Short mmCIF file of C-alpha atoms in Angstrom, two decimals:
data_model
loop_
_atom_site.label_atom_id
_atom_site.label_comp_id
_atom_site.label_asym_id
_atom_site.label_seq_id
_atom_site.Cartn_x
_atom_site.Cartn_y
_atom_site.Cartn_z
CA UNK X 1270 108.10 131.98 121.12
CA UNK X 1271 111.23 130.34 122.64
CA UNK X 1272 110.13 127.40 124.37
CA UNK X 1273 111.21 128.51 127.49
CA UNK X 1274 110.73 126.53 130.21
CA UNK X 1275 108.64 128.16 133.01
CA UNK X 1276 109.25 129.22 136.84
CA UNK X 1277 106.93 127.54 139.09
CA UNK X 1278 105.31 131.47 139.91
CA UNK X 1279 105.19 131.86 135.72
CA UNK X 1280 103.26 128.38 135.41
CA UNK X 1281 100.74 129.28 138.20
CA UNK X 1282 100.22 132.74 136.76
CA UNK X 1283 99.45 131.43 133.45
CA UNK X 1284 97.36 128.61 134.44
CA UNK X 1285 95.13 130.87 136.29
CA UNK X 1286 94.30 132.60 133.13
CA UNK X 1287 93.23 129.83 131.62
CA UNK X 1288 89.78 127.90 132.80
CA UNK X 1289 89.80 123.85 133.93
CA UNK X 1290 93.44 123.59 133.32
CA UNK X 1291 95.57 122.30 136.68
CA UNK X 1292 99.59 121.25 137.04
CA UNK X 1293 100.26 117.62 137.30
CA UNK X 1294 104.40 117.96 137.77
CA UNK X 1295 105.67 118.38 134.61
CA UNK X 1296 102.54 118.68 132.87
CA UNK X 1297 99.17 120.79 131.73
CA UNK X 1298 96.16 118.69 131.70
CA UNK X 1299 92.29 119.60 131.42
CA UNK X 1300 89.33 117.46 130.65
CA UNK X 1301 86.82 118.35 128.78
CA UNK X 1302 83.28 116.79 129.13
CA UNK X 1303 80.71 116.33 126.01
CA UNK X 1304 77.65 115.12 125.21
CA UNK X 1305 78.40 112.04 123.04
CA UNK X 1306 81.33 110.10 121.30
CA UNK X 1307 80.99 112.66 118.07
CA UNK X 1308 81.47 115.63 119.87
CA UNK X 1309 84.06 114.22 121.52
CA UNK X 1310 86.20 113.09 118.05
CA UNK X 1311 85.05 116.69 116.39
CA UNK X 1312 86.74 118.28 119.49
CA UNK X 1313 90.15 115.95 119.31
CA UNK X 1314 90.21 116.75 115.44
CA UNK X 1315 89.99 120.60 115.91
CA UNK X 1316 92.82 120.12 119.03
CA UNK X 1317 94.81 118.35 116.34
CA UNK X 1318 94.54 120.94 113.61
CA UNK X 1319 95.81 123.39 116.29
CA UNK X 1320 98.86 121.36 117.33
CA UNK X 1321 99.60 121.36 113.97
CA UNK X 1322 99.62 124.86 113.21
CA UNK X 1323 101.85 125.48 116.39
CA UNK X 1324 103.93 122.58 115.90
CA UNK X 1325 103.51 121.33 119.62
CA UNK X 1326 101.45 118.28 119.76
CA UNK X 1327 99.58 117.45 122.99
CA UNK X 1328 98.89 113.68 124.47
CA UNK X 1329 94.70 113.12 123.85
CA UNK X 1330 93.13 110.41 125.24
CA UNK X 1331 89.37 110.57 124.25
CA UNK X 1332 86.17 108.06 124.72
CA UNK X 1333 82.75 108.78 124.76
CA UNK X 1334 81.45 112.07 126.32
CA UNK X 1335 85.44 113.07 127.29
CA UNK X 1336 88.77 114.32 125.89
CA UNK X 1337 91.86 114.59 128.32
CA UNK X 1338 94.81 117.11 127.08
CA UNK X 1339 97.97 116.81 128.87
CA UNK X 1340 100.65 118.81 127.59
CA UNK X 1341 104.60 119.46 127.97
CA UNK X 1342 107.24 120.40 126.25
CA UNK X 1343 109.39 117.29 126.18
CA UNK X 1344 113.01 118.88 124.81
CA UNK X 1345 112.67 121.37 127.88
CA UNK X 1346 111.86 118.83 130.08
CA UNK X 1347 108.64 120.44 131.43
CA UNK X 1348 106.19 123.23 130.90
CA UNK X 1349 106.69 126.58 128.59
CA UNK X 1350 105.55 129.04 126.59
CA UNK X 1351 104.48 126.69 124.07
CA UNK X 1352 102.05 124.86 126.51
CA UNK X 1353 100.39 127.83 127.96
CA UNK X 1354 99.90 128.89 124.61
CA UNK X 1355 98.40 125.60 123.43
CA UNK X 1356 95.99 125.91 126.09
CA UNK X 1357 94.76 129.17 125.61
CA UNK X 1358 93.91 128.30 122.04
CA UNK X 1359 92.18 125.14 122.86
CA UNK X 1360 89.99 127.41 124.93
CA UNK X 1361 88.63 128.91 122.51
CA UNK X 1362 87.20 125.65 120.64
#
């Protein structure tokens, strides 16, 4: 991948492949909802062993019952390749 920053069409297109995730400007964010504070920290620990392996690292803010992703690609200065891709792999957790 290139980290190519996306057209606003590209974005749309990609985020309607992938379930609960929306465009906030210059970001990708989802929440996802569990059932208690462990769930929620297992969840956060398997998003950060996929950041890792990609090498794009997502801002998680997680609590009890809840993660929220929100993802960009900061040296592009908005959302690409990188970030769709991110997304798709979180949903599959």
């Amino acid at each position: 991948m290139e980290r190519k920053l996306l057209t606003v069409d590209e974005i749309a297109a990609g985020v309607s492949e992938y379930t609960g995730w929306a465009v906030d400007g210059k970001l990708l964010r989802r929440r996802f909802e569990f059932a208690d504070f462990a769930a929620s920290l297992s969840f956060v620990n398997r998003v950060g062993a996929i950041a890792e392996e990609l090498d794009h690292h997502p801002d998680i803010t997680f609590g009890w019952g809840y993660a929220d992703i929100a993802t960009t690609t900061h040296d592009r200065g908005g959302i690409t390749d990188y970030d769709l891709t991110l997304a798709a792999r979180i949903n599959q957790i």
